[in-house]
Coordinates of C-alpha atoms and ligand atoms in Angstrom, one line a residue:
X816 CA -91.2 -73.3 0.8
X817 CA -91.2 -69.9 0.8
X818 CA -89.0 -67.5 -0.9
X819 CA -87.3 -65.8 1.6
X820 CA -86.7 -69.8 3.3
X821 CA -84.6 -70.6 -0.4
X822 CA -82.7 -67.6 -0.2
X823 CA -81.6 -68.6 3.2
X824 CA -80.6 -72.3 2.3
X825 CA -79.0 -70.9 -0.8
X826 CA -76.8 -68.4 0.9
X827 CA -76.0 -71.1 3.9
X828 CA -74.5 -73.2 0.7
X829 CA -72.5 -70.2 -0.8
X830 CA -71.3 -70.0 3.0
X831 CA -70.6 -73.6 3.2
X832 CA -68.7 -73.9 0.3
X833 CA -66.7 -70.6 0.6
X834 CA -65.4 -72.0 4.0
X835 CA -64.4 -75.2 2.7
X836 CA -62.4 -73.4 -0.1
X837 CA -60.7 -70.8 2.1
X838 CA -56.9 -72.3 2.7
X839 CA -55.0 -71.0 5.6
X840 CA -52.4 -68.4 5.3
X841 CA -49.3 -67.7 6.7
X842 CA -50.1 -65.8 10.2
X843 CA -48.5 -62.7 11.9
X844 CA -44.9 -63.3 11.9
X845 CA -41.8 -60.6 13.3
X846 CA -39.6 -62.8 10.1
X847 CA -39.8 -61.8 6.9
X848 CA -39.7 -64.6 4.0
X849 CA -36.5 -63.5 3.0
X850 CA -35.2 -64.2 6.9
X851 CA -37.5 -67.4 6.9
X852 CA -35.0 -68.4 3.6
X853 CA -31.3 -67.3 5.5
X854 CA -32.4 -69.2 8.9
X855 CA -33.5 -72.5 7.0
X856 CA -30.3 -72.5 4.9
X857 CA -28.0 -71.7 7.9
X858 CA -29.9 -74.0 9.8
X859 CA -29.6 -76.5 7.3
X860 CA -26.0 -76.2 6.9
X861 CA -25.9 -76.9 10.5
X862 CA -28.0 -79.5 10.5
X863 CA -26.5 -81.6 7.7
X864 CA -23.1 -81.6 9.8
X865 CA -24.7 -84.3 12.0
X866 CA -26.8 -86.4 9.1
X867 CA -26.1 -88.7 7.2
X868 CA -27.0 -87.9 3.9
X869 CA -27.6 -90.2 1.1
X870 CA -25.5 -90.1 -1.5
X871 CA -27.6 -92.1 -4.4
X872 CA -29.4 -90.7 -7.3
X873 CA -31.9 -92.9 -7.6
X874 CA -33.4 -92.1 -4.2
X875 CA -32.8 -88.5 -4.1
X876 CA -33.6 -88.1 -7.5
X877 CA -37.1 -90.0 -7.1
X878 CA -38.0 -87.4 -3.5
X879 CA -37.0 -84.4 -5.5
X880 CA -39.7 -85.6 -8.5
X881 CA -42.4 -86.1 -5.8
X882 CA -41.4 -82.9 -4.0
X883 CA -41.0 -80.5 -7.0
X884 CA -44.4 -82.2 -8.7
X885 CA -46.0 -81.2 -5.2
X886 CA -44.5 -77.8 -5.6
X887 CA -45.3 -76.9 -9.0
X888 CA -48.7 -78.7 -9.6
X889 CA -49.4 -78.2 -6.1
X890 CA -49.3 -74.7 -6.8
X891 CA -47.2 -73.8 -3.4
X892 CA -45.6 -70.2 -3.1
X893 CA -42.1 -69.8 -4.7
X894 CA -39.3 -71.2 -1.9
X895 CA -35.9 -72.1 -2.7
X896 CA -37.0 -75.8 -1.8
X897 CA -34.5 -78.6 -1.7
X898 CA -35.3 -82.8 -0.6
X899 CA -32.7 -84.7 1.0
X900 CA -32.6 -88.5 1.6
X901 CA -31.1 -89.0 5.3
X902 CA -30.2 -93.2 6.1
X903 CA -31.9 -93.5 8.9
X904 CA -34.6 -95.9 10.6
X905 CA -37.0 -93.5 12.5
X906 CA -40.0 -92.7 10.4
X907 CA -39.2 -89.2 9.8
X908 CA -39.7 -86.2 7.7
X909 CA -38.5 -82.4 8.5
X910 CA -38.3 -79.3 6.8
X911 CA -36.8 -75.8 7.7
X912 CA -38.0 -72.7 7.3
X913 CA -37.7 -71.2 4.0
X914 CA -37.3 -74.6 1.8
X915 CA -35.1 -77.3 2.9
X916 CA -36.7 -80.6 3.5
X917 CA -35.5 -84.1 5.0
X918 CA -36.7 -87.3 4.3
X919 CA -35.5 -90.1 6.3
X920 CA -35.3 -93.7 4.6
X921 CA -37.2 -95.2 7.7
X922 CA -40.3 -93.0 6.2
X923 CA -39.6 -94.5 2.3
X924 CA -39.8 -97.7 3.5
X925 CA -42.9 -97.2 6.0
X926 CA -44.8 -95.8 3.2
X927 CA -47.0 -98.1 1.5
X928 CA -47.1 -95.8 -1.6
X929 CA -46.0 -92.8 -3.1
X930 CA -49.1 -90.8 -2.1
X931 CA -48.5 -91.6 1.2
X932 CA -44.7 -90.8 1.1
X933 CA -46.0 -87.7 -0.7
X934 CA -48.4 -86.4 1.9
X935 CA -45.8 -86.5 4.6
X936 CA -43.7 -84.0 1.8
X937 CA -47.1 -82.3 1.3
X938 CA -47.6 -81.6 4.8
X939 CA -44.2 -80.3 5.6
X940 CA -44.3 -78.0 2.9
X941 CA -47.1 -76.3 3.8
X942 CA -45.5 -75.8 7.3
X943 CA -42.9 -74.0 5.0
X944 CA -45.2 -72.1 3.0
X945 CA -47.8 -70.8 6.0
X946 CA -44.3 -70.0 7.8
X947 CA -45.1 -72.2 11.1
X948 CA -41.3 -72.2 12.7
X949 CA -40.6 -69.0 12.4
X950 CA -44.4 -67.8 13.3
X951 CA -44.1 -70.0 16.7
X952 CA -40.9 -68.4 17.6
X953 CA -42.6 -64.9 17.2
X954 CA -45.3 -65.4 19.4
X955 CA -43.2 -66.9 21.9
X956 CA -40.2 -64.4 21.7
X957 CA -42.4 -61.1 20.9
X958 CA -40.6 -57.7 19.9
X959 CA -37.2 -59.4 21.5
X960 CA -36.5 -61.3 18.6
X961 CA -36.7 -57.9 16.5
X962 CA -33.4 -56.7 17.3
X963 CA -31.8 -59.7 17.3
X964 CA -33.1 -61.1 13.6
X965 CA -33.2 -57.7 12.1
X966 CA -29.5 -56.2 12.8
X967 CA -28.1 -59.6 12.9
X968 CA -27.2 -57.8 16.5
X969 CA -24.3 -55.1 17.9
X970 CA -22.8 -57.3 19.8
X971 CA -24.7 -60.2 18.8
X972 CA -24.0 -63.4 16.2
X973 CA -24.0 -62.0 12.8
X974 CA -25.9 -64.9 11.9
X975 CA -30.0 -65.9 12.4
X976 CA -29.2 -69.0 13.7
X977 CA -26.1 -67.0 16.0
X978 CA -28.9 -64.8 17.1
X979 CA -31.4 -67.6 17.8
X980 CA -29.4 -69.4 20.1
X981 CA -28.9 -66.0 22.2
X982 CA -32.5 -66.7 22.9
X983 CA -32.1 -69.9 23.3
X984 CA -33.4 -71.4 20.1
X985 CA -31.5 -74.2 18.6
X986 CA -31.9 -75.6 15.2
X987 CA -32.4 -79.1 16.1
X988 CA -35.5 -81.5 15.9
X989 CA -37.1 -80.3 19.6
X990 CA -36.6 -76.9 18.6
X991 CA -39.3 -74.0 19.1
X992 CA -38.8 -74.2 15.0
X993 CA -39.9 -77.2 14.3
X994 CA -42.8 -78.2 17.4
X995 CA -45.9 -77.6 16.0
X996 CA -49.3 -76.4 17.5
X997 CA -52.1 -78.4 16.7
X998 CA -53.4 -75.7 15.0
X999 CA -50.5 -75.6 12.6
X1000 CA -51.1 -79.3 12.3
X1001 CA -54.8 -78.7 11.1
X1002 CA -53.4 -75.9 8.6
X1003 CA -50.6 -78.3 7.4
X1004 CA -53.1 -81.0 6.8
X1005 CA -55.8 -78.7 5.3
X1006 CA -53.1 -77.0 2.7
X1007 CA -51.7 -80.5 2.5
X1008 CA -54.8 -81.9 1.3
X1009 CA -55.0 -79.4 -1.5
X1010 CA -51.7 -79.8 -2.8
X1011 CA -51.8 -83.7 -3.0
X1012 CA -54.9 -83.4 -5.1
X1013 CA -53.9 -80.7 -7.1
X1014 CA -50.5 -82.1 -7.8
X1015 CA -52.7 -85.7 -9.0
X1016 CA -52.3 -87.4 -5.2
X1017 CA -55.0 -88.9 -3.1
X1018 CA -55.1 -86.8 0.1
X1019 CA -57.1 -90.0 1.8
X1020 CA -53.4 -91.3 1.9
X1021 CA -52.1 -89.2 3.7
X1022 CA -54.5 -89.4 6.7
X1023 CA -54.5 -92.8 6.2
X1024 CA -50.8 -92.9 6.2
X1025 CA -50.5 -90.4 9.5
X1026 CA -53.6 -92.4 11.8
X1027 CA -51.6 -95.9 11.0
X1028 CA -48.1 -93.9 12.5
X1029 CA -50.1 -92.4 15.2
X1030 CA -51.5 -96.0 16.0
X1031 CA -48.1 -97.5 15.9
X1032 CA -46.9 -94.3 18.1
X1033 CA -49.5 -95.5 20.8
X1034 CA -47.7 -99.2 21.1
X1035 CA -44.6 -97.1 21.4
X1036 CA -42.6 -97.6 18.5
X1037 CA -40.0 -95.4 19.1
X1038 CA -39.1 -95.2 15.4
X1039 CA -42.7 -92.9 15.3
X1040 CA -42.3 -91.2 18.1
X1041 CA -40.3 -88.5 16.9
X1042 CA -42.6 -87.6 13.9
X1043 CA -45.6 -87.2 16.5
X1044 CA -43.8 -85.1 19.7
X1045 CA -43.1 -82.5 16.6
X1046 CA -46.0 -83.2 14.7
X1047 CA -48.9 -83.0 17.5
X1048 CA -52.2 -85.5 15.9
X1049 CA -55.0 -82.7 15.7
X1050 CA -57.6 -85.5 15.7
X1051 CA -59.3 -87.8 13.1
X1052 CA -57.3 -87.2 9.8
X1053 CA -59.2 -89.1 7.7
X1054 CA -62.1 -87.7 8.7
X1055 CA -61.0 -84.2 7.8
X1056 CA -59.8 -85.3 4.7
X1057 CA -63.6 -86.7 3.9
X1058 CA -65.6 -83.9 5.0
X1059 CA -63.3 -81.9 2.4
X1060 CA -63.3 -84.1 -0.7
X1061 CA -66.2 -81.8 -2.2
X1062 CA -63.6 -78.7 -2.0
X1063 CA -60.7 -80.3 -3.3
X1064 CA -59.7 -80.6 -6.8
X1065 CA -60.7 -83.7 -8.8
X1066 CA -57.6 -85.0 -10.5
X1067 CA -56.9 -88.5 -11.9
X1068 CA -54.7 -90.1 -8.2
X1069 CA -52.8 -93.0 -10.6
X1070 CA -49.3 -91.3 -11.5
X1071 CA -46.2 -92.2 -9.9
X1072 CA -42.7 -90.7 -9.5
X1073 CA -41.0 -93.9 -9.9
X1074 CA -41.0 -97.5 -8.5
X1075 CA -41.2 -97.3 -4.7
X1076 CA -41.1 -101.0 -3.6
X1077 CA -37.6 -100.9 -6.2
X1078 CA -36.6 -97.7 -3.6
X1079 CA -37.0 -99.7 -0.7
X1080 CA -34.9 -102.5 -2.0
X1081 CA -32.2 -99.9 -3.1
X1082 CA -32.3 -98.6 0.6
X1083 CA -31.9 -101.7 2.1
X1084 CA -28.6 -102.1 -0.3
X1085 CA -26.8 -98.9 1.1
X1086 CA -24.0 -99.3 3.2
X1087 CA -24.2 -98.8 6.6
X1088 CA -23.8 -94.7 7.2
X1089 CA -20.2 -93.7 9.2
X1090 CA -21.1 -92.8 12.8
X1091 CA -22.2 -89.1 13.2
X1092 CA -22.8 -87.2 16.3
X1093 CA -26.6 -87.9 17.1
X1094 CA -28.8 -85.2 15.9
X1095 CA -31.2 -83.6 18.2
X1096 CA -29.3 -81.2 20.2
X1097 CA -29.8 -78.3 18.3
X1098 CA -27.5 -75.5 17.3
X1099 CA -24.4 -74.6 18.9
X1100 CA -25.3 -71.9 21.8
X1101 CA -23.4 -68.5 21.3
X1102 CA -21.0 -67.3 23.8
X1103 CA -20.5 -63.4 25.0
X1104 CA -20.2 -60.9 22.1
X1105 CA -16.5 -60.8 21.0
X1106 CA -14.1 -58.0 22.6
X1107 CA -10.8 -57.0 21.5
X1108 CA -8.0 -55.0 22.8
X1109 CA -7.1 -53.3 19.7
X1110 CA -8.3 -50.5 19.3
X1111 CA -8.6 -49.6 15.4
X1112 CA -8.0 -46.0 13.7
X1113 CA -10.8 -45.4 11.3
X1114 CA -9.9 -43.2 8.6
X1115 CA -12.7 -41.2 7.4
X1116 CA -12.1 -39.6 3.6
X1117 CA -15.1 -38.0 3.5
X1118 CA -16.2 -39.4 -0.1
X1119 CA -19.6 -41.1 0.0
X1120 CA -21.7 -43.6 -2.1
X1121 CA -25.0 -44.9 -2.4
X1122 CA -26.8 -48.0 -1.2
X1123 CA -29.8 -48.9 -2.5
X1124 CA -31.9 -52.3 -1.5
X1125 CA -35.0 -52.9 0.6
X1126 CA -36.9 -50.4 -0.4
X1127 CA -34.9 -47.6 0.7
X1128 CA -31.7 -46.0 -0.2
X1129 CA -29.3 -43.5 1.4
X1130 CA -25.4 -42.6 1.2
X1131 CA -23.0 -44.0 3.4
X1132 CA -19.1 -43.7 3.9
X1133 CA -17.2 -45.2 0.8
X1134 CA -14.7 -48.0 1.5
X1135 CA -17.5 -49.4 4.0
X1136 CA -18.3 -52.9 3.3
X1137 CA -21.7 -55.2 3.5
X1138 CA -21.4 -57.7 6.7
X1139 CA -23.0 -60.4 7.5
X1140 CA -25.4 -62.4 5.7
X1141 CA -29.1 -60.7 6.8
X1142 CA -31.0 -60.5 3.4
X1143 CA -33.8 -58.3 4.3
X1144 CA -31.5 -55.5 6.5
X1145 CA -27.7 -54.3 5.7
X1146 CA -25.1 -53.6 8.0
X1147 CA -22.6 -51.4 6.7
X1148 CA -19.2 -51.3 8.5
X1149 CA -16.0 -49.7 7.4
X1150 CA -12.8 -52.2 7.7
X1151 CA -11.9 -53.2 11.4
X1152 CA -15.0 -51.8 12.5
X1153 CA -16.3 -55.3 13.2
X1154 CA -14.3 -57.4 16.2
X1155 CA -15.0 -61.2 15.0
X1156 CA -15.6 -63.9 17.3
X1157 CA -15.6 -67.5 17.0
X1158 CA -18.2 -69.3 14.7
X1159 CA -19.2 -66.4 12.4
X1160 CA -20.3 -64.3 15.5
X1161 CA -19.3 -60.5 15.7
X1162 CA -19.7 -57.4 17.3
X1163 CA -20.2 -54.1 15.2
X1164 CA -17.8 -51.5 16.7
X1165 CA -18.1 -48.9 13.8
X1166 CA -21.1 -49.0 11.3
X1167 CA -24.7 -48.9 10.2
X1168 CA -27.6 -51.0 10.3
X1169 CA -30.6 -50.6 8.1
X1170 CA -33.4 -52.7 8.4
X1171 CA -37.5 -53.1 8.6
X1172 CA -40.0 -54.8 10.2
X1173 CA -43.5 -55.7 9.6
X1174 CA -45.8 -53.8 11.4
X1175 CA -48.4 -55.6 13.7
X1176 CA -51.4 -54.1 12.1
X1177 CA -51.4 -50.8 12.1
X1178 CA -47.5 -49.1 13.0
X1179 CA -47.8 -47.8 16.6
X1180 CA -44.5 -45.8 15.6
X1181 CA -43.4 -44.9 19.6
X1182 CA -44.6 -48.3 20.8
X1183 CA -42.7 -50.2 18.2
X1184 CA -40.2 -48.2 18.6
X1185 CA -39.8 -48.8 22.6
X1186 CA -40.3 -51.9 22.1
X1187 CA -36.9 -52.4 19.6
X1188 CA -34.9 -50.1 22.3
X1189 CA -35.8 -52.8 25.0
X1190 CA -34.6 -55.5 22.9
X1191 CA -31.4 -53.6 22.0
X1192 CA -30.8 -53.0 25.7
X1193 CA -31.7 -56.3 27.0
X1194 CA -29.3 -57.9 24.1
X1195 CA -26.5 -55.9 24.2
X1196 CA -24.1 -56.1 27.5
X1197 CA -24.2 -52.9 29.2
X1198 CA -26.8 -51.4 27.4
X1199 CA -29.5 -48.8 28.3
X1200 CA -31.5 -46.2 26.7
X1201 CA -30.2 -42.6 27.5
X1202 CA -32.9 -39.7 27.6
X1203 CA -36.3 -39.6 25.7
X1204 CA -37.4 -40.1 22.5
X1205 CA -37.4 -36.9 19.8
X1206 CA -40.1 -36.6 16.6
X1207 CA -37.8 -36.1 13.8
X1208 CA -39.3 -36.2 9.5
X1209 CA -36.9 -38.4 7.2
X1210 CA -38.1 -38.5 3.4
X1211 CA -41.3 -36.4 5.1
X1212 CA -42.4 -39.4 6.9
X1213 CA -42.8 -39.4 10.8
X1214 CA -39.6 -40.4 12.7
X1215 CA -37.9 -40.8 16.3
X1216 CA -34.2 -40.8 17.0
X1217 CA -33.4 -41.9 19.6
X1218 CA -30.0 -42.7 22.1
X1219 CA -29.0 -45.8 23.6
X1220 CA -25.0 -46.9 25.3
X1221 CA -23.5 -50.2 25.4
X1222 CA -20.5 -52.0 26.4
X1223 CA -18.4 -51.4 23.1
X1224 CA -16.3 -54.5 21.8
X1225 CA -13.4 -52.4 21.8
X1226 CA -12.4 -53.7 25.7
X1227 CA -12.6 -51.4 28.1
X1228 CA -15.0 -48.4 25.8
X1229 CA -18.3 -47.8 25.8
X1230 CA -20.4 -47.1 22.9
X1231 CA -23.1 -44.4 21.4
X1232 CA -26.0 -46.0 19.7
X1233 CA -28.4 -43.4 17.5
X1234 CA -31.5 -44.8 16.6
X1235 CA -33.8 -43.5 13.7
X1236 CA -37.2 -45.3 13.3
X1237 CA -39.6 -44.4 10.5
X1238 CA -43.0 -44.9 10.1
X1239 CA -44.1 -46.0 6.7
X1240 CA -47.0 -47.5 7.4
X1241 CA -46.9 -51.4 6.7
X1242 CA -43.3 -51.2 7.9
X1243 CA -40.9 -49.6 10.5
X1244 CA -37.4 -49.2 8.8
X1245 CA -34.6 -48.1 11.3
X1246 CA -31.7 -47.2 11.6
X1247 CA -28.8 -47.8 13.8
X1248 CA -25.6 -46.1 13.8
X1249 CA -23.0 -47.4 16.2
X1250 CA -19.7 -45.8 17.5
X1251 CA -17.1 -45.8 20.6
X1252 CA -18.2 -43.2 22.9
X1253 CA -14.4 -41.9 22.8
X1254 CA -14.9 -41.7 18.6
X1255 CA -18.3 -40.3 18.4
X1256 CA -17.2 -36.5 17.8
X1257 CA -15.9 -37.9 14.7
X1258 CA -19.0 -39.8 13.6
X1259 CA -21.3 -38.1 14.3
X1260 CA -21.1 -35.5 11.7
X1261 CA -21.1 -38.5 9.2
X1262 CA -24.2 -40.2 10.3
X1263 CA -26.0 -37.3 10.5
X1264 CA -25.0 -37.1 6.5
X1265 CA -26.0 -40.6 6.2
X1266 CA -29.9 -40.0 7.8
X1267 CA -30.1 -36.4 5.4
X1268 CA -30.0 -38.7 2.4
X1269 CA -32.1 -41.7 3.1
X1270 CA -35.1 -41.7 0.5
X1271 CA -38.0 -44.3 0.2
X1272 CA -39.0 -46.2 -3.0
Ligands
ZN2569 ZN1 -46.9 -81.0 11.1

């Protein structure tokens, strides 16, 4: 064998075995994780109003074991993660983006042991950690989604799931969030692999676990069938799981949780849950942007104080409060500038937005920008994009202000959108100051203060 013949079969290993060692990583995505963490906890709030939950230690104790031992010794990103125990038959497991996981009882008792019960956990959670839901919905929605996620919307829902269902997008189990790709399913299962064996968990379990469902899914049993029109089978599991034993971690498989044929018994004690609405249909769809026919007198005092968050920070009026709930943006409005609707939603009539997104690549600042004036127009009633464009510098990065009108919530009014994008780089920030066209002389002195003193970290 000649040298050069080694070398080649040596570096083919190296190649071999850096491929089975490379785990898949959360893709391009228009959601930040702090946005992946507000829509799975609002969605989960609006979820748990149509499950029945199960209110026994032992059980929920005994998932939350399983699912923090995955976490931890699994070694999965930091989440706010929570397991809930839902009584009910179908054989069942779903998780939100951003944490919050439910396990139905029908899965406890299909499992034949906890590694299998702990791959379904396993593979969820890697949904939540390569940021599937919310990664789907991007590709599907494209820059429209910006406007509505990152301002929490003038005009729109001031809450992610509010501005979801704008777009369509429910919460529930056939939601964009939660239908996989079969490439997701092949991540899930390959970072679910990883984190059963490194959290001391066979991983042939859980491809033995998932091809018995997916057999049972082919007679129709309908208590599967759910699982699998979410959770599309990417072929042989258990095949994938052998052709990566020599990658994964050797741990010792035999450590349990906790007793799980004593679980089963315990679940098939629990009284019968009260009758709930049947889950499924997805979040509540928002109505028109709330109007009012007040129109409020907004006293300006001319003080100022500082916000500081994000990455950025920059003065605005004092008095002005926080609204809304968006963790990764602000929206800055000063009392009865908002007009609330029903359901959380609201309109901004007076106020700021500040928010970022993640730049595809590298920040294409006018195309980016365009592309979050579309959205604006196309989500807002009434609105439009008045005039071109102008290069402006903030904090001596490069910037575009630009002017959009809307359909103002105060009935009757329109309203004068300014809106500042900056390029910096990894991230467009913007900025969106919003007032009735028959107010604007007054404000816009004031923003223009506001923009003078923004200053990146
Ligand atoms: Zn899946």
């Amino acid at each position: 064998m000649s040298k050069r013949l080694v070398a080649i079969m040596v570096l083919g290993a190296l190649v071999l075995l850096a491929q089975g060692k490379k785990l898949p990583r959360p893709g391009w995505n228009l959601f930040s994780k702090q946005q992946d963490i507000q829509l799975g906890k609002e969605a989960a709030a609006q979820m748990e109003q149509q499950l029945a939950l199960v209110d026994n230690r032992e059980l929920t104790d005994y998932v939350n074991r399983i699912g923090q031992r995955l976490v931890r010794d699994g070694q999965l990103e930091e989440y706010p993660y929570f397991f809930k125990v839902v009584q009910e038959d179908s054989i069942n497991a779903f998780a939100f983006p951003g944490g919050p996981m439910y396990v139905h009882t029908g899965l406890m008792r299909a499992a034949e042991n906890e590694a299998q019960l702990a791959g379904v956990l396993a593979h969820e959670l890697s949904h939540v950690v390569l940021r599937h839901g919310t990664a789907q919905v991007s590709k599907a929605q494209g820059f429209q989604i910006l406007a509505m996620i990152g301002g929490a919307a003038l005009g729109g829902g001031g809450s992610m799931t509010g501005a979801l269902a704008q777009l369509g997008i429910g919460v529930g189990l056939n939601s964009a969030l939660m239908k996989y790709s079969r490439n997701a399913e092949r991540d899930a299962d390959l970072l679910g692999m990883h984190t059963m064996a490194r959290a001391g968990y066979n991983p042939l379990e859980m491809a033995r676990f998932f091809e018995k469902l997916e057999a049972e899914s082919g007679k129709q049993n309908k208590l599967v069938a759910a699982f699998f029109s979410s959770h599309p089978s990417p072929g042989s599991r258990v095949k994938a799981v052998e052709q990566e034993i020599p990658y994964l971690p050797r741990s010792d498989y035999g450590r349990t949780e906790g007793d799980l044929n004593g679980m089963k018994q315990t679940i098939g004690r629990l009284p019968a849950p009260a009758k709930r609405p049947q889950p499924g249909a997805g979040g509540g769809q928002a109505g028109p942007p709330p109007q009012t026919d007040q129109r409020p007198q907004i006293q300006l005092s001319g003080r100022m104080r500082q916000f500081q968050g994000g990455g950025v920070r920059f003065d605005y009026p004092d008095g002005w409060e926080r609204v809304g709930t968006d963790q990764n943006g602000v929206t800055l409005a000063p009392r009865g500038g908002v007009v609330q609707g029903q359901g959380g939603s609201y309109s901004l009539g007076y106020g700021i937005i500040a928010s970022a997104v993640a730049a595809e690549g590298r920040l294409n600042l006018s195309r980016q920008t365009q592309q979050l004036l579309q959205s604006l127009a196309q989500n807002n009633p009434g609105g439009r994009v008045e005039g071109r464009s102008e290069r402006i510098t903030i904090d001596r990065s490069n910037a575009l202000i630009s002017r959009m009108s809307a359909d103002s919530p105060y009935r009757g009014a329109r309203e004068s959108i300014v809106v500042i994008t900056v390029d910096r780089r990894e991230q467009m920030y913007y900025f969106i100051f919003v007032s009735p066209d028959y107010d604007y002389k007054r404000f816009e002195p004031v923003y223009q203060q506001v923009t003078q003193t923004i200053r990146f970290q």
